[in-house]
Short mmCIF file of C-alpha atoms and ligand atoms in Angstrom, two decimals:
data_model
loop_
_atom_site.label_atom_id
_atom_site.label_comp_id
_atom_site.label_asym_id
_atom_site.label_seq_id
_atom_site.Cartn_x
_atom_site.Cartn_y
_atom_site.Cartn_z
CA MET A 18 102.09 121.86 101.98
CA ASP A 19 98.79 122.04 100.23
CA ARG A 20 99.17 125.27 98.38
CA THR A 21 101.89 127.47 97.09
CA SER A 22 101.24 130.65 99.02
CA ARG A 23 102.83 130.77 102.42
CA ILE A 24 101.73 133.95 104.13
CA ALA A 25 103.65 134.54 107.32
CA LEU A 26 101.39 136.46 109.66
CA PRO A 27 103.02 138.00 112.71
CA ILE A 28 101.83 135.97 115.66
CA ALA A 29 102.57 137.80 118.85
CA ALA A 30 102.69 134.68 120.92
CA CYS A 31 105.19 132.92 118.72
CA ALA A 32 108.55 132.21 120.22
CA GLY A 33 110.29 133.40 117.07
CA LEU A 34 113.60 131.82 116.18
CA ALA A 35 114.15 128.25 117.12
CA ALA A 36 115.99 127.61 120.32
CA LEU A 37 117.31 124.61 122.14
CA ALA A 38 114.49 123.12 124.11
CA LEU A 39 114.75 122.28 127.73
CA SER A 40 115.00 118.54 128.01
CA ALA A 41 111.50 117.20 127.90
CA ALA A 42 110.18 115.14 130.74
CA VAL A 43 110.82 111.51 130.07
CA GLN A 44 107.71 109.80 128.80
CA ALA A 45 107.07 106.81 130.97
CA GLN A 46 103.55 106.33 129.69
CA THR A 47 102.25 103.63 127.46
CA PRO A 48 101.44 104.82 123.94
CA VAL A 49 97.73 105.04 123.18
CA TRP A 50 98.62 104.25 119.57
CA GLU A 51 101.80 103.07 117.90
CA GLU A 52 102.96 101.93 114.50
CA ASN A 53 106.19 99.95 114.43
CA PHE A 54 106.12 98.73 110.81
CA ASN A 55 106.90 95.20 111.99
CA GLY A 56 104.54 93.43 109.57
CA ALA A 57 105.36 92.03 106.17
CA SER A 58 103.63 94.88 104.38
CA ILE A 59 102.00 98.26 104.87
CA ASP A 60 98.88 97.82 107.02
CA GLY A 61 95.88 99.04 105.06
CA ASN A 62 93.91 99.35 108.28
CA THR A 63 96.25 102.17 109.28
CA TRP A 64 97.49 103.62 105.99
CA THR A 65 96.13 104.58 102.61
CA TYR A 66 97.73 106.43 99.70
CA ASP A 67 97.40 109.58 97.73
CA VAL A 68 98.08 108.43 94.17
CA GLY A 69 98.94 110.35 91.00
CA THR A 70 99.88 113.95 90.36
CA GLY A 71 96.98 115.66 92.12
CA CYS A 72 95.52 116.66 88.73
CA GLN A 73 92.65 114.22 89.33
CA ILE A 74 91.48 116.41 92.23
CA GLY A 75 92.28 119.70 90.51
CA ILE A 76 95.62 120.45 92.16
CA CYS A 77 98.27 119.34 89.66
CA GLY A 78 101.67 118.95 91.34
CA TRP A 79 99.69 118.61 94.59
CA GLY A 80 99.32 122.38 94.64
CA ASN A 81 103.08 122.84 94.94
CA SER A 82 104.45 122.17 91.43
CA GLU A 83 105.83 118.84 92.68
CA LEU A 84 107.40 116.73 89.93
CA GLN A 85 106.68 113.18 91.07
CA TYR A 86 103.86 110.73 90.41
CA TYR A 87 102.76 109.08 93.65
CA THR A 88 102.03 105.36 93.46
CA SER A 89 101.14 102.62 95.92
CA ARG A 90 103.62 100.22 94.27
CA PRO A 91 106.20 98.50 96.49
CA GLU A 92 108.86 100.25 94.42
CA ASN A 93 107.76 103.46 96.12
CA ALA A 94 106.32 102.31 99.46
CA ARG A 95 106.97 99.12 101.40
CA VAL A 96 107.92 97.68 104.77
CA GLU A 97 111.51 96.50 105.02
CA ASN A 98 113.55 95.53 108.10
CA GLY A 99 110.96 96.96 110.46
CA ASN A 100 110.81 100.29 108.64
CA LEU A 101 108.37 101.98 106.37
CA VAL A 102 110.36 102.83 103.25
CA ILE A 103 109.19 105.64 101.00
CA GLU A 104 111.38 105.70 97.92
CA ALA A 105 111.65 108.47 95.34
CA ARG A 106 112.93 107.29 91.97
CA ARG A 107 113.93 108.96 88.74
CA GLU A 108 111.80 107.13 86.16
CA ASN A 109 109.26 108.18 83.58
CA PHE A 110 105.85 107.14 84.82
CA GLU A 111 102.46 108.20 83.47
CA GLY A 112 104.05 111.36 82.06
CA SER A 113 105.96 112.31 85.21
CA PRO A 114 109.80 112.22 85.46
CA PHE A 115 109.87 110.79 89.00
CA THR A 116 107.86 108.45 91.22
CA SER A 117 107.42 108.41 94.97
CA ALA A 118 104.72 107.77 97.57
CA ARG A 119 102.48 109.62 99.97
CA LEU A 120 100.79 107.72 102.79
CA LYS A 121 98.14 108.93 105.19
CA THR A 122 95.97 107.66 108.03
CA GLU A 123 92.83 109.44 106.82
CA GLY A 124 89.72 107.54 107.87
CA ARG A 125 91.87 105.22 109.98
CA VAL A 126 93.71 107.08 112.73
CA HIS A 127 92.60 110.59 113.77
CA PHE A 128 93.61 112.33 116.97
CA LYS A 129 93.54 115.62 118.85
CA TYR A 130 96.28 116.65 121.31
CA GLY A 131 99.05 114.45 122.55
CA THR A 132 102.76 113.85 122.26
CA LEU A 133 103.63 112.29 118.94
CA GLU A 134 107.08 110.82 118.51
CA ALA A 135 108.54 109.33 115.36
CA ARG A 136 111.93 107.85 114.59
CA ILE A 137 112.71 108.77 111.01
CA ARG A 138 115.75 108.69 108.80
CA THR A 139 115.33 111.18 105.99
CA PRO A 140 117.24 110.92 102.71
CA GLN A 141 119.89 113.38 101.58
CA ALA A 142 117.59 116.20 100.55
CA GLY A 143 119.76 118.67 98.71
CA ASN A 144 118.99 119.48 96.13
CA GLY A 145 115.41 118.80 95.27
CA LEU A 146 114.06 116.14 97.64
CA TRP A 147 111.41 117.24 100.10
CA PRO A 148 110.65 114.71 102.85
CA ALA A 149 107.61 115.62 104.90
CA TYR A 150 105.89 114.29 108.01
CA TRP A 151 102.71 116.25 108.65
CA MET A 152 99.03 116.32 109.52
CA LEU A 153 95.79 117.55 108.01
CA GLY A 154 92.58 118.28 109.87
CA ALA A 155 89.95 115.58 109.47
CA ILE A 156 87.11 118.11 109.34
CA GLY A 157 86.41 120.70 106.64
CA VAL A 158 88.14 122.03 103.56
CA TRP A 159 91.69 123.40 103.47
CA PRO A 160 92.77 125.78 104.95
CA ASP A 161 89.77 125.65 107.29
CA ARG A 162 90.59 122.06 108.17
CA GLY A 163 94.03 123.07 109.44
CA GLU A 164 97.45 121.71 108.59
CA ILE A 165 100.37 120.97 110.91
CA ASP A 166 103.69 120.40 109.14
CA ILE A 167 105.70 118.57 111.79
CA MET A 168 108.83 118.09 109.71
CA GLU A 169 109.89 119.36 106.29
CA ILE A 170 113.41 119.32 104.86
CA GLY A 171 114.83 120.67 101.61
CA HIS A 172 113.59 124.27 101.60
CA VAL A 173 114.86 126.67 98.95
CA ASP A 174 116.23 129.03 101.61
CA GLY A 175 118.16 126.19 103.23
CA ILE A 176 119.64 125.35 99.84
CA ALA A 177 120.64 129.01 99.36
CA ALA A 178 122.24 129.05 102.80
CA GLY A 179 124.20 125.87 102.15
CA MET A 180 122.06 124.16 104.77
CA ALA A 181 119.89 121.96 102.55
CA ASN A 182 120.72 118.82 104.54
CA ARG A 183 120.69 120.37 108.02
CA ARG A 184 117.71 122.72 107.98
CA VAL A 185 114.41 121.34 109.27
CA GLY A 186 111.20 123.31 109.41
CA GLY A 187 107.75 123.14 110.92
CA ALA A 188 104.66 125.11 109.99
CA VAL A 189 100.94 125.45 110.55
CA HIS A 190 98.26 126.62 108.13
CA TRP A 191 94.78 127.80 108.97
CA ASN A 192 91.87 129.94 107.84
CA TYR A 193 92.18 133.56 108.88
CA GLY A 194 89.21 135.73 107.96
CA GLY A 195 88.42 133.61 104.91
CA GLY A 196 92.02 133.55 103.71
CA HIS A 197 94.99 131.32 104.24
CA ALA A 198 97.34 132.11 107.09
CA SER A 199 100.49 130.27 108.06
CA HIS A 200 103.33 130.38 110.50
CA GLY A 201 106.62 128.57 110.06
CA ASP A 202 109.88 128.19 111.94
CA PHE A 203 113.07 126.26 111.32
CA ALA A 204 116.39 125.29 112.87
CA ASP A 205 119.74 124.19 111.47
CA PHE A 206 120.74 120.85 112.95
CA PRO A 207 124.41 120.54 113.99
CA THR A 208 125.06 117.75 111.47
CA ASN A 209 123.44 116.39 108.32
CA LEU A 210 119.98 115.16 109.19
CA HIS A 211 120.32 112.20 106.84
CA ASP A 212 123.38 110.79 108.63
CA ASP A 213 121.20 108.86 111.07
CA TYR A 214 117.72 108.30 112.43
CA ARG A 215 116.31 111.32 114.27
CA THR A 216 113.47 111.43 116.77
CA TYR A 217 110.86 114.05 116.01
CA ARG A 218 108.65 114.94 118.93
CA MET A 219 105.54 117.05 118.58
CA THR A 220 103.75 118.14 121.73
CA TRP A 221 100.23 119.39 121.08
CA ASP A 222 97.97 120.63 123.85
CA PRO A 223 95.27 123.33 124.04
CA GLN A 224 97.95 126.01 124.47
CA PHE A 225 100.88 125.13 122.19
CA ILE A 226 102.17 123.05 119.33
CA ARG A 227 105.92 122.52 119.62
CA VAL A 228 108.28 120.29 117.66
CA THR A 229 111.80 119.08 118.41
CA VAL A 230 114.32 116.93 116.57
CA ASP A 231 116.59 115.01 118.95
CA GLY A 232 115.74 117.62 121.58
CA LEU A 233 116.34 120.68 119.40
CA GLN A 234 113.15 122.74 119.25
CA TYR A 235 112.52 124.25 115.83
CA PHE A 236 108.84 125.08 115.90
CA GLU A 237 106.38 126.64 118.32
CA MET A 238 102.92 128.04 117.85
CA ALA A 239 100.54 129.37 120.50
CA ILE A 240 97.05 128.13 119.67
CA SER A 241 95.03 129.05 122.77
CA ASP A 242 94.08 132.57 121.66
CA ILE A 243 91.06 131.80 119.50
CA GLU A 244 89.60 135.06 118.17
CA GLY A 245 86.38 134.53 116.32
CA ALA A 246 86.60 131.16 114.66
CA SER A 247 90.32 131.48 114.00
CA LEU A 248 92.64 128.72 115.22
CA HIS A 249 89.73 126.35 115.81
CA GLU A 250 91.62 124.23 113.27
CA PHE A 251 94.11 123.18 115.93
CA HIS A 252 91.48 121.98 118.36
CA GLN A 253 90.06 119.34 116.05
CA PRO A 254 91.28 115.85 115.14
CA HIS A 255 93.97 115.51 112.49
CA PHE A 256 95.39 112.56 110.57
CA LEU A 257 99.01 111.80 109.67
CA LEU A 258 100.77 112.03 106.31
CA LEU A 259 104.23 110.89 105.24
CA ASN A 260 105.61 111.64 101.82
CA LEU A 261 108.78 112.24 99.87
CA ALA A 262 108.21 114.86 97.20
CA VAL A 263 110.59 115.59 94.33
CA GLY A 264 110.99 119.25 93.46
CA GLY A 265 108.23 121.75 93.97
CA THR A 266 107.89 125.24 95.35
CA TYR A 267 109.20 124.30 98.79
CA THR A 268 112.51 123.34 97.21
CA GLY A 269 112.40 126.13 94.62
CA ILE A 270 113.20 123.51 91.97
CA THR A 271 110.72 122.67 89.23
CA ASP A 272 113.18 121.60 86.49
CA PRO A 273 113.68 117.81 86.58
CA ASN A 274 117.28 118.29 85.44
CA ALA A 275 118.03 120.44 88.48
CA ILE A 276 117.24 117.63 90.93
CA THR A 277 120.74 116.67 92.10
CA ALA A 278 119.91 114.75 95.30
CA PRO A 279 121.01 111.11 95.04
CA LEU A 280 118.24 108.91 93.66
CA PRO A 281 116.66 106.68 94.54
CA GLY A 282 116.19 108.54 97.81
CA ARG A 283 114.60 106.76 100.76
CA MET A 284 112.80 108.00 103.83
CA LEU A 285 112.78 105.36 106.57
CA VAL A 286 110.25 105.43 109.40
CA ASP A 287 111.11 103.03 112.22
CA TRP A 288 108.16 103.83 114.47
CA ILE A 289 105.53 106.39 115.41
CA ARG A 290 104.07 106.59 118.94
CA LEU A 291 101.25 108.68 120.33
CA TYR A 292 100.94 109.48 124.03
CA GLN A 293 97.91 111.29 125.42
CA ASP A 294 97.29 112.57 128.92
CA HIS A 295 95.25 115.74 128.41
CA PRO A 296 91.57 115.25 129.39
CA ASP A 297 90.41 116.83 126.11
CA SER A 298 92.50 114.47 123.99
CA GLU A 299 90.75 112.47 121.31
CA LEU A 300 91.74 109.34 119.44
CA GLN A 301 89.65 107.74 116.73
CA ILE A 302 90.85 104.45 115.30
CA GLY A 303 89.24 102.38 112.60
CA GLY A 304 87.22 104.90 110.67
CA ASP A 305 84.36 103.38 108.77
CA SER A 306 83.61 99.84 109.75
CA ALA A 307 84.67 97.23 107.25
CA VAL A 308 82.10 95.17 105.38
CA PRO A 309 82.38 91.58 106.66
CA ALA A 310 84.11 89.01 104.45
CA GLY A 311 82.10 86.66 102.29
CA ARG A 312 80.01 87.66 99.29
CA PHE A 313 78.87 91.28 99.01
CA GLY A 314 76.02 91.90 96.62
CA VAL A 315 76.58 94.83 94.28
CA TYR A 316 73.68 93.87 91.99
CA SER A 317 72.60 90.44 93.12
CA GLU A 318 69.53 88.70 94.44
CA GLN A 319 71.28 85.55 95.62
CA GLY A 320 70.91 84.41 99.23
CA GLY A 321 73.54 84.17 101.94
CA LEU A 322 75.23 87.47 101.20
CA ALA A 323 77.42 89.16 103.85
CA GLY A 324 75.82 92.43 102.76
CA ALA A 325 74.37 94.11 99.72
CA LEU A 326 73.73 97.51 98.21
CA ASP A 327 70.19 98.76 98.67
CA PHE A 328 69.22 100.55 95.46
CA GLY A 329 67.20 103.67 96.06
CA SER A 330 68.46 103.88 99.63
CA ASP A 331 72.25 103.80 99.62
CA ALA A 332 73.07 103.01 95.99
CA ASP A 333 72.12 104.15 92.50
CA LEU A 334 72.61 102.80 89.02
CA PHE A 335 73.62 105.63 86.69
CA VAL A 336 73.50 105.31 82.92
CA TRP A 337 76.12 107.79 81.74
CA ASN A 338 75.58 107.57 78.02
CA ASN A 339 74.06 105.63 75.12
CA LEU A 340 72.47 102.70 76.91
CA ALA A 341 68.80 102.00 76.21
CA PRO A 342 66.98 99.43 78.35
CA ILE A 343 65.93 96.23 76.61
CA ASN A 344 63.84 93.29 77.76
CA ALA A 345 65.91 90.30 78.80
CA ALA A 346 65.45 87.48 81.27
CA PRO A 347 67.61 87.88 84.38
CA PHE A 348 70.21 85.28 85.30
CA GLU A 349 68.74 85.10 88.79
CA GLY A 350 65.90 86.75 90.67
CA ASN A 351 63.70 89.36 89.04
CA GLU A 352 66.09 91.96 87.68
CA ALA A 353 69.08 92.31 85.41
CA MET A 354 70.92 95.20 83.80
CA ALA A 355 69.97 94.81 80.13
CA PHE A 356 70.92 97.48 77.62
CA ARG A 357 71.54 98.19 73.97
CA ALA A 358 74.26 100.66 72.95
CA GLY A 359 73.92 102.24 69.54
CA ALA A 360 76.84 102.18 67.12
CA GLY A 361 79.06 105.26 66.92
CA GLN A 362 78.72 106.62 70.45
CA TRP A 363 80.58 105.77 73.64
CA PHE A 364 78.52 104.07 76.32
CA GLY A 365 78.83 103.62 80.04
CA LEU A 366 77.15 103.04 83.39
CA GLY A 367 78.16 102.99 87.02
CA ILE A 368 76.82 101.79 90.36
CA LEU A 369 77.46 104.53 92.90
CA THR A 370 77.35 104.24 96.67
CA ASP A 371 78.77 105.90 99.77
CA TYR A 372 82.35 104.92 100.39
CA ARG A 373 82.47 101.28 101.48
CA ASN A 374 85.36 99.69 103.31
CA MET A 375 85.82 96.47 101.33
CA SER A 376 89.27 95.72 102.78
CA ALA A 377 88.15 92.23 103.83
CA TYR A 378 87.84 91.47 100.10
CA ALA A 379 91.49 92.17 99.26
CA GLY A 380 92.87 89.20 97.37
CA GLY A 381 89.36 88.30 96.23
CA ALA A 382 87.50 89.01 93.03
CA LEU A 383 84.72 90.91 91.30
CA LYS A 384 82.23 88.37 89.94
CA PHE A 385 79.27 88.79 87.65
CA HIS A 386 77.24 86.99 85.02
CA MET A 387 77.17 88.42 81.52
CA ARG A 388 75.47 87.60 78.26
CA THR A 389 76.58 89.26 75.01
CA THR A 390 77.65 88.57 71.45
CA THR A 391 79.57 91.77 70.88
CA SER A 392 83.13 91.57 69.63
CA SER A 393 83.72 95.20 70.64
CA THR A 394 86.16 96.16 73.35
CA PHE A 395 84.70 97.37 76.63
CA LYS A 396 86.07 98.03 80.10
CA ILE A 397 84.90 96.98 83.55
CA GLY A 398 85.88 99.36 86.32
CA ILE A 399 85.85 100.18 90.01
CA ASN A 400 86.28 103.66 91.48
CA THR A 401 88.04 103.99 94.81
CA SER A 402 89.74 106.80 96.70
CA PHE A 403 92.62 106.32 94.22
CA GLY A 404 90.34 107.13 91.26
CA ASP A 405 89.03 104.97 88.42
CA SER A 406 90.63 101.61 87.68
CA TRP A 407 89.75 99.59 84.59
CA VAL A 408 90.20 96.10 83.19
CA ASP A 409 89.95 95.73 79.41
CA PHE A 410 87.76 93.12 77.75
CA ALA A 411 89.16 93.02 74.23
CA ALA A 412 88.65 90.28 71.67
CA GLY A 413 91.71 88.05 71.88
CA GLY A 414 92.70 89.38 75.32
CA PRO A 415 92.05 87.90 78.76
CA ASP A 416 88.33 87.05 78.96
CA TYR A 417 88.08 86.23 82.71
CA GLY A 418 85.52 83.58 81.80
CA LEU A 419 83.44 85.60 79.36
CA VAL A 420 82.43 83.82 76.15
CA ARG A 421 80.77 86.10 73.62
CA ASP A 422 78.23 83.53 72.44
CA GLY A 423 75.03 85.09 73.74
CA GLN A 424 74.79 82.63 76.66
CA TRP A 425 75.21 83.41 80.37
CA HIS A 426 78.79 83.09 81.59
CA GLN A 427 80.26 83.88 84.96
CA VAL A 428 83.06 86.43 84.79
CA THR A 429 85.68 86.51 87.57
CA VAL A 430 88.08 89.45 87.67
CA PRO A 431 90.61 89.21 90.51
CA PHE A 432 90.98 92.55 92.28
CA SER A 433 94.69 92.17 91.58
CA ALA A 434 93.92 92.68 87.87
CA PHE A 435 92.87 96.26 88.63
CA TYR A 436 95.61 98.86 88.82
CA GLU A 437 95.72 100.98 92.01
CA LEU A 438 92.60 99.88 93.85
CA ASP A 439 91.94 101.12 97.40
CA LEU A 440 89.51 98.52 98.66
CA HIS A 441 89.31 100.44 101.94
CA ALA A 442 87.30 103.14 100.18
CA VAL A 443 85.17 101.99 97.24
CA LYS A 444 82.83 104.55 95.69
CA GLN A 445 81.69 103.10 92.35
CA MET A 446 81.47 99.37 92.91
CA PHE A 447 80.90 98.41 89.27
CA MET A 448 81.33 100.40 86.07
CA VAL A 449 81.13 99.60 82.37
CA VAL A 450 82.47 101.89 79.66
CA ALA A 451 83.39 101.56 75.99
CA ASP A 452 84.56 103.64 73.08
CA PRO A 453 82.03 104.03 70.26
CA PRO A 454 81.29 100.54 68.92
CA ALA A 455 81.14 99.88 65.17
CA GLN A 456 77.84 98.00 65.53
CA ASP A 457 75.03 98.07 68.06
CA VAL A 458 75.94 96.21 71.24
CA GLU A 459 73.67 94.32 73.60
CA LEU A 460 74.84 93.61 77.12
CA VAL A 461 72.97 91.80 79.91
CA VAL A 462 74.65 91.77 83.31
CA ASP A 463 73.36 90.19 86.51
CA ASN A 464 74.48 88.78 89.85
CA VAL A 465 77.33 91.23 90.41
CA TYR A 466 79.14 90.62 93.69
CA TYR A 467 82.46 90.89 95.47
CA GLU A 468 83.89 87.69 96.89
CA SER A 469 86.54 87.60 99.59
CA PRO A 470 89.35 85.01 99.41
CA1 LIG B 1 110.17 99.51 113.43
CA1 LIG B 2 69.16 89.52 89.24
#
């Protein structure tokens, strides 16, 4: 799903056309991992989002000319009646004609080998919706990381064959001699896939990856014949993805007006269960450990912190533009960020660290002390895996406690005031940026910390 080219290499060991599978042995085991979507909301310890159009990471349309903007809003992704609901909508949003969502377990749930079952009700796909349930390798860069497309519906060939709502495909992508290789198969289900929930079962062991829907096998790939480094991709941990794309090369539709599938379209996921019995199986849950709740010092010398950045070791303060240091007394301790920005040029700074899991701070706030007299507009930001998110400080707007009188004031910005913040993966913990001010600006900032609820 990551790129447009789909090179079908002849794989001698492939079974070829899909065939009815022999009934699989009944699984009497206990799942080693399961997600039942029984909570009130999507569990951030298991799921995170890909947000936007992909342009922010250099693959506009997510590499497939997809038409939607992915958000983490409940309009597009939520838990309802024990199901994960991913909803594609026709609405103009940030320059895109549709919205939808793409969830993944990256950094949270990774596994190698096992039987993965999921009960999913896909939306009516034809024409133009592209529900997908798939995996990406947790190690390396695509295609060398590997990709396993467990279920995809809505392919252009299925549309051409009048099978848009019955054809389901599986595929794998890997690195072959420095290029991208793939192998895909499909089957036509006896009835419309969207008429009911279907159970998708992937069995993945050191020899084969196979996928069935309600017992009908539609994909098989032999992965045991590793020549050189090829196919190593399928012997490494992967993470899960679920998304509902609108248009794109898979569907052959890139004109918003040609999307005729009923909208909003919803993909419902009742549960996902992983069973493992192979001795070489792996399961990694939790990813990076979360920073404990309390107060986390971003740029603070106060006592009693749950943790703090260590400048010079695991954090750096970067002046991006037009900020000259000035002498100013700190609010606390020995140091403060004190700068003058000259008129007529944009200014900015950021505090960069390794990704921190600040999920325990959800519902809390960014706090800092600031001293300034400027009437200019500036922005305070945080960068997470979703990208930059900014809160405006404009004269006459919300001040979050800031008074521009040259005295110290504590500023409290609830994390909820930031748009699209992934507190599970924070990269720039504090940023300041502004358009060119009309006059010189002096800013002194100190005692920056995150506070949990
Ligand atoms: Ca459920
Ligand atoms: Ca200080």
